[in-house]
PDB file of C-alpha atoms in Angstrom:
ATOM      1  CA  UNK A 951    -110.460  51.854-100.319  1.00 48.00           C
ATOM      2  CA  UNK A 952    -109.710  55.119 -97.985  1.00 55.00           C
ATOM      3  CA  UNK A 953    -108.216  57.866 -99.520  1.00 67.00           C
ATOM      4  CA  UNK A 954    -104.014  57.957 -98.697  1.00 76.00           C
ATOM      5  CA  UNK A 955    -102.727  60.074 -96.006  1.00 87.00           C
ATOM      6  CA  UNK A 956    -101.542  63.679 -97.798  1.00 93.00           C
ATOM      7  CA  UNK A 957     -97.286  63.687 -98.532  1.00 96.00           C
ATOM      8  CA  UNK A 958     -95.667  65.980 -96.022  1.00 97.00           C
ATOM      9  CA  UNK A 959     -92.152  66.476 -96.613  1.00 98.00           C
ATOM     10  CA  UNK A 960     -90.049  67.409 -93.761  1.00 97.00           C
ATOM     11  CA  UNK A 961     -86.923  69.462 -94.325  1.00 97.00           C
ATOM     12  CA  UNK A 962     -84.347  70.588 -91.272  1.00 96.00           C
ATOM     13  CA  UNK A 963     -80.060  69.806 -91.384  1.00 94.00           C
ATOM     14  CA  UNK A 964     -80.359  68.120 -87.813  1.00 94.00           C
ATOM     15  CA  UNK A 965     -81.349  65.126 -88.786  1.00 95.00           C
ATOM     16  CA  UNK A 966     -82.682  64.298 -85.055  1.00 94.00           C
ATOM     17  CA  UNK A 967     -85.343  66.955 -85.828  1.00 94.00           C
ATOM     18  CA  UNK A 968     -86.015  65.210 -89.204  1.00 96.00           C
ATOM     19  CA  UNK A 969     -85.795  61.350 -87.774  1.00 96.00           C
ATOM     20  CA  UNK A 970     -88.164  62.681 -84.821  1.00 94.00           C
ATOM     21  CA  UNK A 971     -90.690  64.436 -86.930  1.00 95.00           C
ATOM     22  CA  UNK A 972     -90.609  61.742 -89.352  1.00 96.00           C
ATOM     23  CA  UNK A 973     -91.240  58.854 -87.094  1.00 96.00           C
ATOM     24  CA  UNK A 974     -94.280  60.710 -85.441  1.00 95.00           C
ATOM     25  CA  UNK A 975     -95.817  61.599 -88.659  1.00 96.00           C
ATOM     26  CA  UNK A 976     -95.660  57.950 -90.292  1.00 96.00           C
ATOM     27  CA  UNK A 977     -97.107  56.959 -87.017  1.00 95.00           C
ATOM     28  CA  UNK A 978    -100.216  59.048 -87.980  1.00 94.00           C
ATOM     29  CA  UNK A 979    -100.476  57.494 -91.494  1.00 95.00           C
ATOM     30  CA  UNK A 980     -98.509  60.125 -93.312  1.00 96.00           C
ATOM     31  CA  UNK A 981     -96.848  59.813 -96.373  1.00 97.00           C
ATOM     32  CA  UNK A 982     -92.830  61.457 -95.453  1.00 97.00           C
ATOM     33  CA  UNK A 983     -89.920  62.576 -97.293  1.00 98.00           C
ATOM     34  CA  UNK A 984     -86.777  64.062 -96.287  1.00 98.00           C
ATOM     35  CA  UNK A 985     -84.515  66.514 -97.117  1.00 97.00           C
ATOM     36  CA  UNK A 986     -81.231  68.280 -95.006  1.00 96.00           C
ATOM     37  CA  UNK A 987     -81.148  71.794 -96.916  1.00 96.00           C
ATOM     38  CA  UNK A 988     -83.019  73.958 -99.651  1.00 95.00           C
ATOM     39  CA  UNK A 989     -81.926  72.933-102.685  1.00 96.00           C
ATOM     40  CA  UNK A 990     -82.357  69.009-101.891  1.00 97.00           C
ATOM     41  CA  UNK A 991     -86.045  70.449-100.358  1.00 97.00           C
ATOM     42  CA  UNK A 992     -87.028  71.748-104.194  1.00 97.00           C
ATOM     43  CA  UNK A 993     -85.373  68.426-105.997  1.00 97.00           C
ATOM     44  CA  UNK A 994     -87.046  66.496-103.770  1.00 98.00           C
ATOM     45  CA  UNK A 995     -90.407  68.672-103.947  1.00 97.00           C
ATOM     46  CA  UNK A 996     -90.438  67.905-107.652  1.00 96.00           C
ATOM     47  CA  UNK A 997     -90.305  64.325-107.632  1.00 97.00           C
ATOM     48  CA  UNK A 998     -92.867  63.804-104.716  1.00 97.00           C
ATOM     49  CA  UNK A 999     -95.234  66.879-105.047  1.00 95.00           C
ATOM     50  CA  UNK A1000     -95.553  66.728-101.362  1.00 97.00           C
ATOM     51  CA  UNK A1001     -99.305  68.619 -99.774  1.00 94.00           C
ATOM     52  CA  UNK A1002     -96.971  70.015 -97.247  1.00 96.00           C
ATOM     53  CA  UNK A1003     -93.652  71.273 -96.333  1.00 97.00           C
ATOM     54  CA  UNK A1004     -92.096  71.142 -93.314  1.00 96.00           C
ATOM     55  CA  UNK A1005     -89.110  73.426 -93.865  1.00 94.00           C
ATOM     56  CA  UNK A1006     -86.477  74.461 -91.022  1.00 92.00           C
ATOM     57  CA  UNK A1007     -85.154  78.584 -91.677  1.00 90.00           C
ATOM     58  CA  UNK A1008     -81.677  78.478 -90.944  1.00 89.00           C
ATOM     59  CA  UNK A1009     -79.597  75.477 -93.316  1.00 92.00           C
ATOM     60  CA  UNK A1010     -76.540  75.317 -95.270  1.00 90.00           C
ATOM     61  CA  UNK A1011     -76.101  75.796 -98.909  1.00 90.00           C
ATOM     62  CA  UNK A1012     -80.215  77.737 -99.363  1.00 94.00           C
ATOM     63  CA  UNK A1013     -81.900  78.514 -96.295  1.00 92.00           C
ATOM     64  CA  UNK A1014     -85.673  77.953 -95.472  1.00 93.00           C
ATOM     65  CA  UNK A1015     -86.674  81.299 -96.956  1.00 92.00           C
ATOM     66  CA  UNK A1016     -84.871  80.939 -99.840  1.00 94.00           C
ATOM     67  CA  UNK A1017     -85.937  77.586-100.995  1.00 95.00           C
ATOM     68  CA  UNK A1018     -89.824  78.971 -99.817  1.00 93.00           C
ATOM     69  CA  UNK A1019     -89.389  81.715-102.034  1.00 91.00           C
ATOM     70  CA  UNK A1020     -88.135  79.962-104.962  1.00 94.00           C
ATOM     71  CA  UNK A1021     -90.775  77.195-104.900  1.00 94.00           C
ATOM     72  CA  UNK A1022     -93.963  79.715-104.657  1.00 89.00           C
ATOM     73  CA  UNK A1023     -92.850  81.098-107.967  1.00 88.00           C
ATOM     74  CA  UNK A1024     -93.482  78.008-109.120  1.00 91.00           C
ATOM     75  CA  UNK A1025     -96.733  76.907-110.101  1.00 86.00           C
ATOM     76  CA  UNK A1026     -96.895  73.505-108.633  1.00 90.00           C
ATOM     77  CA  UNK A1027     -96.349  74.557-105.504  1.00 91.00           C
ATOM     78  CA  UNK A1028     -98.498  77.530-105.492  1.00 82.00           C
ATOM     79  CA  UNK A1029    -101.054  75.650-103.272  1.00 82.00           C
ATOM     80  CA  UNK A1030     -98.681  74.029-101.634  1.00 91.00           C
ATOM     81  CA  UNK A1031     -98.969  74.161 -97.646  1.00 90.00           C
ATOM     82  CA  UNK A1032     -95.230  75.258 -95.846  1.00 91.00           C
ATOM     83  CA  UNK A1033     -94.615  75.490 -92.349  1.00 90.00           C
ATOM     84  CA  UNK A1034     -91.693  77.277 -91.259  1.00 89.00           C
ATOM     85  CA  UNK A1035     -89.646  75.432 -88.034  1.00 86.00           C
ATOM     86  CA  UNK A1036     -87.095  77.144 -86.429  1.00 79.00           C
ATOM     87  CA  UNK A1037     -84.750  77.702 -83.317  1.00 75.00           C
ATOM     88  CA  UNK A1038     -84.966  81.905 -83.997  1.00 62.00           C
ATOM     89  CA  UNK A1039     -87.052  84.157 -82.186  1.00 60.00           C
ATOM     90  CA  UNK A1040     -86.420  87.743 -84.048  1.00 55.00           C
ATOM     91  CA  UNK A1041     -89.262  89.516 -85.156  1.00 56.00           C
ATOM     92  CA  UNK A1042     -87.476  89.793 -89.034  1.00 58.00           C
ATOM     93  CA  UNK A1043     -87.268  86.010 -89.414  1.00 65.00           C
ATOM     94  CA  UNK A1044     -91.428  85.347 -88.940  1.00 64.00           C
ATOM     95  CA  UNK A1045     -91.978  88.565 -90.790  1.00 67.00           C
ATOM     96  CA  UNK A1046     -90.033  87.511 -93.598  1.00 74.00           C
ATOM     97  CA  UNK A1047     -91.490  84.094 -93.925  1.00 74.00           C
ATOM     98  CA  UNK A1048     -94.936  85.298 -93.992  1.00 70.00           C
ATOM     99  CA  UNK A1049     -93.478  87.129 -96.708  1.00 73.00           C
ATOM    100  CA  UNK A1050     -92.392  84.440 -98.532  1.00 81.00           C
ATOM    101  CA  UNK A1051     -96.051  82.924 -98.256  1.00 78.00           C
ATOM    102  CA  UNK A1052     -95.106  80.498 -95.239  1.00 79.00           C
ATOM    103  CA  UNK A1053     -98.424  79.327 -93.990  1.00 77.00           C
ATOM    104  CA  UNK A1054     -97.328  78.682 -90.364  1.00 77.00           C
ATOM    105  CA  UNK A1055     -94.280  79.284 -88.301  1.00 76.00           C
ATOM    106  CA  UNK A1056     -93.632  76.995 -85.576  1.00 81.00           C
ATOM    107  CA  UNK A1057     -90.389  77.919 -83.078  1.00 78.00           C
ATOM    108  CA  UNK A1058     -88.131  74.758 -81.904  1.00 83.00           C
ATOM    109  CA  UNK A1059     -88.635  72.819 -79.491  1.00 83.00           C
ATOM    110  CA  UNK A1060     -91.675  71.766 -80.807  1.00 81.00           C
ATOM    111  CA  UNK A1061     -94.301  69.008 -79.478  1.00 85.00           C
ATOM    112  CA  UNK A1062     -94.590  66.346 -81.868  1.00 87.00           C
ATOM    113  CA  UNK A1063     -98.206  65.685 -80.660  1.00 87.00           C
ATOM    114  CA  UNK A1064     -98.919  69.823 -81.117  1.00 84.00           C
ATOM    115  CA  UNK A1065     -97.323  69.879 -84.752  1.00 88.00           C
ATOM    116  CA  UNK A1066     -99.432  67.163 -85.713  1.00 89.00           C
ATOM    117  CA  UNK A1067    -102.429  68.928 -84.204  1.00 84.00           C
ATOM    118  CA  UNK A1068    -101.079  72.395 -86.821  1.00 81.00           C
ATOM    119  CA  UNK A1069    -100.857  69.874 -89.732  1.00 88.00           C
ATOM    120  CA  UNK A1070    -104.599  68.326 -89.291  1.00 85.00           C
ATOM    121  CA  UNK A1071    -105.641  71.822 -88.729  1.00 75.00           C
ATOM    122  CA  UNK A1072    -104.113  73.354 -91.947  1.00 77.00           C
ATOM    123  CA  UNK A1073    -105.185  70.302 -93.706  1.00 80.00           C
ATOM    124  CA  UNK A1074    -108.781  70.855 -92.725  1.00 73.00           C
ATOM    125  CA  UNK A1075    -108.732  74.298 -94.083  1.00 61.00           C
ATOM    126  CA  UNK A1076    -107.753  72.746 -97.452  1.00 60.00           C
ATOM    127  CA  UNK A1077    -110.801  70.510 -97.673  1.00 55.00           C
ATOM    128  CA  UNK A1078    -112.853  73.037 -95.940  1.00 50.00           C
ATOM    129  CA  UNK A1079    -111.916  75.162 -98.786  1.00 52.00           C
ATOM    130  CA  UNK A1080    -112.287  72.640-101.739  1.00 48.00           C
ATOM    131  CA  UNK A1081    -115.479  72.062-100.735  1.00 46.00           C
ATOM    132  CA  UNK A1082    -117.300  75.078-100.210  1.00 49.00           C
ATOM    133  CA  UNK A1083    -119.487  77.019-102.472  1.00 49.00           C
ATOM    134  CA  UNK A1084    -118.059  80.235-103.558  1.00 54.00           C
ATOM    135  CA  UNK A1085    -117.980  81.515-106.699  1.00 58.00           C
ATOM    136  CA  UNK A1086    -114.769  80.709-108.934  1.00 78.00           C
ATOM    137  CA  UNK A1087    -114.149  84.105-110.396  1.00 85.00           C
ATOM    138  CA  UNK A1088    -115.009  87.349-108.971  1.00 89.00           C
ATOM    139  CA  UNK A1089    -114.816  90.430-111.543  1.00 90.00           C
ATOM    140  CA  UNK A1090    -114.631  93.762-109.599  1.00 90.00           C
ATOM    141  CA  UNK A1091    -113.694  96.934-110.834  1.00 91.00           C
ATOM    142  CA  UNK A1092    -110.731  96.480-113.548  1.00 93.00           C
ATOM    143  CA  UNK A1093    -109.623  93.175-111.652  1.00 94.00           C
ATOM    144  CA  UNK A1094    -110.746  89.422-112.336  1.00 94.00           C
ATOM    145  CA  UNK A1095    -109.735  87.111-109.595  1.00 94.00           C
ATOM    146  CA  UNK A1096    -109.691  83.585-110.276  1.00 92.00           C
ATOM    147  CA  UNK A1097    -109.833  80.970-107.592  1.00 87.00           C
ATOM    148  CA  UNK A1098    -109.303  77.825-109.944  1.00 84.00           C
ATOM    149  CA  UNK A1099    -105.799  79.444-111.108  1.00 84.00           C
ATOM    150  CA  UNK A1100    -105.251  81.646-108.008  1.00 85.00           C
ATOM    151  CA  UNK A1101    -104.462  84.068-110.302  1.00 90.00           C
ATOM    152  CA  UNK A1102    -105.129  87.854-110.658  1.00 94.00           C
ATOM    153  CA  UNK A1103    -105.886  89.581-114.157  1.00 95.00           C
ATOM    154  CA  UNK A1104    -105.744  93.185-114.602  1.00 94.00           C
ATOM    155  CA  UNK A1105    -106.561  93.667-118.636  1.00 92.00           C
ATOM    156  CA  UNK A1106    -103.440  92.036-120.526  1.00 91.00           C
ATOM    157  CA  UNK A1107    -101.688  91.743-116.905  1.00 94.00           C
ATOM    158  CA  UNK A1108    -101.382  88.961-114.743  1.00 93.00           C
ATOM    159  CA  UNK A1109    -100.516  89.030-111.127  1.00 93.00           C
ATOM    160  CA  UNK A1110     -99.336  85.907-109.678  1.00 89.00           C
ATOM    161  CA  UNK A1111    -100.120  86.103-105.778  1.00 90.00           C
ATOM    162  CA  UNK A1112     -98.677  83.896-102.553  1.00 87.00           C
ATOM    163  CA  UNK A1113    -101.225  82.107-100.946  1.00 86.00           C
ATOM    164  CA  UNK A1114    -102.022  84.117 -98.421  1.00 88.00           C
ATOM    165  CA  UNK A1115    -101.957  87.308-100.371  1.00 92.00           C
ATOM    166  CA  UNK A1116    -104.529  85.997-102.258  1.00 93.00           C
ATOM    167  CA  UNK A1117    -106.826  84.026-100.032  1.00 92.00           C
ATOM    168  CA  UNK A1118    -106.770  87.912 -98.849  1.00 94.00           C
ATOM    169  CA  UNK A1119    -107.681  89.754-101.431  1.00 95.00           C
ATOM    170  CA  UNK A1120    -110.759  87.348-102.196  1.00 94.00           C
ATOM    171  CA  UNK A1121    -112.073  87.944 -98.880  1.00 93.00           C
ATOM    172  CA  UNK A1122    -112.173  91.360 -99.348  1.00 94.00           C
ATOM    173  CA  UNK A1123    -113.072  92.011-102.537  1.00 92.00           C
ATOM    174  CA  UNK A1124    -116.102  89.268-102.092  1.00 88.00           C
ATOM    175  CA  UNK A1125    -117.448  92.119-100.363  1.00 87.00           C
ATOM    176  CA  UNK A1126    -116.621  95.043-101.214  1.00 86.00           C
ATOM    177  CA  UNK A1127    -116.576  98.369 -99.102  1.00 83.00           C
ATOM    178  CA  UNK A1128    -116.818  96.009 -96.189  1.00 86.00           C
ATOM    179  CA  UNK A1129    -114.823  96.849 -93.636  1.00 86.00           C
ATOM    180  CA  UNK A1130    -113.175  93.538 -91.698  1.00 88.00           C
ATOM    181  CA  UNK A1131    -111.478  93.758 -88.586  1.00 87.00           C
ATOM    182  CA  UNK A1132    -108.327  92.362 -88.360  1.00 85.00           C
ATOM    183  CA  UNK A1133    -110.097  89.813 -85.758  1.00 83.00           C
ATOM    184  CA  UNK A1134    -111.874  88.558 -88.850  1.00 86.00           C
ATOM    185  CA  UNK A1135    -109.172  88.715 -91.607  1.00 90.00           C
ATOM    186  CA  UNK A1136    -107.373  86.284 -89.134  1.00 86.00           C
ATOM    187  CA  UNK A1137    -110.032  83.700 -88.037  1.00 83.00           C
ATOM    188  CA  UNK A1138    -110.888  84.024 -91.845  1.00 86.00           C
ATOM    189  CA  UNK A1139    -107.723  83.410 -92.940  1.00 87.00           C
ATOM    190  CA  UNK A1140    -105.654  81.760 -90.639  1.00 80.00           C
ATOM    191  CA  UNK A1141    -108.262  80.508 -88.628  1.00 68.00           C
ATOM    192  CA  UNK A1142    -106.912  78.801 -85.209  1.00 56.00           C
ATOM    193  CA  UNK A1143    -104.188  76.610 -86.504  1.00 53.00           C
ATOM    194  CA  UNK A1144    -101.449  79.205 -86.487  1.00 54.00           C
ATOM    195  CA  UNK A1145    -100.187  82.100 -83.952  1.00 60.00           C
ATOM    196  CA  UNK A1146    -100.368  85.730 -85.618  1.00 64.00           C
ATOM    197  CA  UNK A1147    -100.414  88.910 -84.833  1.00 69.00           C
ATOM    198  CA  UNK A1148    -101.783  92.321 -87.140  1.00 72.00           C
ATOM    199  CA  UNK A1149     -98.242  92.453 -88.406  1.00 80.00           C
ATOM    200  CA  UNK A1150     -98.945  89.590 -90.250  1.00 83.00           C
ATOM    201  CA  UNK A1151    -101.785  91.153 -91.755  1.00 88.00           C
ATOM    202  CA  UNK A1152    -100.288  94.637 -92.120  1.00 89.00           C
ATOM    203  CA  UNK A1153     -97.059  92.753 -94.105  1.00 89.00           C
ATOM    204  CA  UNK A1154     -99.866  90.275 -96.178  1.00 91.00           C
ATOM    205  CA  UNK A1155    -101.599  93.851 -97.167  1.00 94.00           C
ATOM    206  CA  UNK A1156     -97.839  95.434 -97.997  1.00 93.00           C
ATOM    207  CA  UNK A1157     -97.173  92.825-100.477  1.00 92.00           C
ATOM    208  CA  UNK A1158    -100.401  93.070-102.020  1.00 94.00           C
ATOM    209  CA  UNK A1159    -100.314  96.397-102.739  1.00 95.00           C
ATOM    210  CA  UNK A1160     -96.977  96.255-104.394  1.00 94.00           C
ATOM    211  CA  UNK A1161     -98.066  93.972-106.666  1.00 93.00           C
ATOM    212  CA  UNK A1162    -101.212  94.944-107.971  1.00 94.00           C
ATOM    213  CA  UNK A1163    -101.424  98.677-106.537  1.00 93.00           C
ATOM    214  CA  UNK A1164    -102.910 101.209-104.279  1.00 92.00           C
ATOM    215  CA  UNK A1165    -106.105 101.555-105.511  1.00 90.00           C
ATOM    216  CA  UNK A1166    -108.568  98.575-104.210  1.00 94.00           C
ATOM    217  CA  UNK A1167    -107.493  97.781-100.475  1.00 95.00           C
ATOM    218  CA  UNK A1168    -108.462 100.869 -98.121  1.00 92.00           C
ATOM    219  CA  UNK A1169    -106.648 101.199 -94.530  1.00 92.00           C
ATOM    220  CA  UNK A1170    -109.350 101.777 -92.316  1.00 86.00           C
ATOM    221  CA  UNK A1171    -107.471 103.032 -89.302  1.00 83.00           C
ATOM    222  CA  UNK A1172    -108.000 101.390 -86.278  1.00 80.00           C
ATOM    223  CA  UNK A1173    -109.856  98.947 -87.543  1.00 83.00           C
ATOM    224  CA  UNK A1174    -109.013  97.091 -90.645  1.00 87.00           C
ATOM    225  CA  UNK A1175    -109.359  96.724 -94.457  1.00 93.00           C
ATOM    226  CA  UNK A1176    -111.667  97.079 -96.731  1.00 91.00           C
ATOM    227  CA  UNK A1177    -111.599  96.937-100.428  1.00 92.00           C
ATOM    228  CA  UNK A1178    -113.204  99.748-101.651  1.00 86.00           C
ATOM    229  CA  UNK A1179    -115.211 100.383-105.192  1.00 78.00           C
ATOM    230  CA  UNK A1180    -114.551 103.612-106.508  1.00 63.00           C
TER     231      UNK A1180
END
């Protein structure tokens, strides 16, 4: 028997955007839910444990980032995939869900046929990465980095990362005082399946920072990171 199609729920207050989206990916096999705002997004996360979200910015009662920002800081949906729809252009709104550890952000109107296309493309990734052969733990200077937990130990501390923040660190600290363009930090990282630019890097490397400190990840100007044994 073939594996079931992953559980992608789809969250937006139109509910032509969610009907539309919804039909197209059941079409492909997909396993949907629904939800019309943030808070019924997280109820209805934690009874279906969906692979993906599909989660609109701007709704009533807790917006897109909100509910984003709430669910990453919990740990069944650390690994979970989100991709941010929305009407707004401004600059803020991607930056801030890239903060929030969206893993795409897709502006309305959007293609059914090219949404699916970002979904099978982020999905990919996931197997990609479940597959490959990388070691499970890295221990560099004070840090231990753990890809089973996606968690980051300093001593006694623990750091709990987004994502993206982490899928960033282990890429540079796998080797260290390389320096990686920002070219390569984003086919590494984002690959194809999502439109970026080296903000999204430079606010990725922010966060990081903040939470674990200025010491290991080196601006090299002009060119990119590195993370750098002292």
């Amino acid at each position: 028997m073939s594996n079931p199609k992953p559980k992608i729920l789809v969250v937006d207050d139109e509910q032509d955007i969610v009907d539309i989206i919804s039909y197209n990916l059941s079409k492909e096999g997909f396993q949907v839910s629904t939800a019309n705002n943030g808070k019924e997004a997280i109820r209805v996360a934690k009874e279906v444990n969906p692979d993906l979200i599909i989660l609109d910015v701007m709704m009533p009662e807790m917006d897109g980032i909100e509910a984003c920002r709430l669910m990453r800081s919990m740990p069944e949906f650390k690994n979970t995939f989100v991709i941010f729809l929305t009407a707004r252009s401004e600059e803020y709104s991607e930056i801030a869900g890239f903060h929030v550890g969206a893993d795409d952000y897709i502006a309305k109107p959007i293609k059914p046929r090219a949404l699916i296309s970002r979904i099978n493309a982020i999905l990919r990734r996931n197997a990609s990465d479940a597959s490959d052969d990388q070691t499970d733990k890295l221990e560099i200077m004070d840090l231990v980095i753990d890809r089973d937990s996606f968690l980051v130990f300093r001593g006694d501390e623990k750091f709990v990362l987004a994502k993206k923040e982490f899928e960033l660190l282990y890429l540079l600290a796998s080797k260290p005082n390389k320096v990686f363009t920002r070219e390569q930090i984003l086919k590494a990282i984002w690959e194809d399946s999502v439109v970026v630019t080296n903000r999204t890097i430079d606010v990725h490397i922010r966060k990081l920072r903040e939470k674990i400190g200025e010491l290991y990840v080196t601006t090299v100007k002009g060119v990119g990171y590195k993370f750098e044994l002292n």
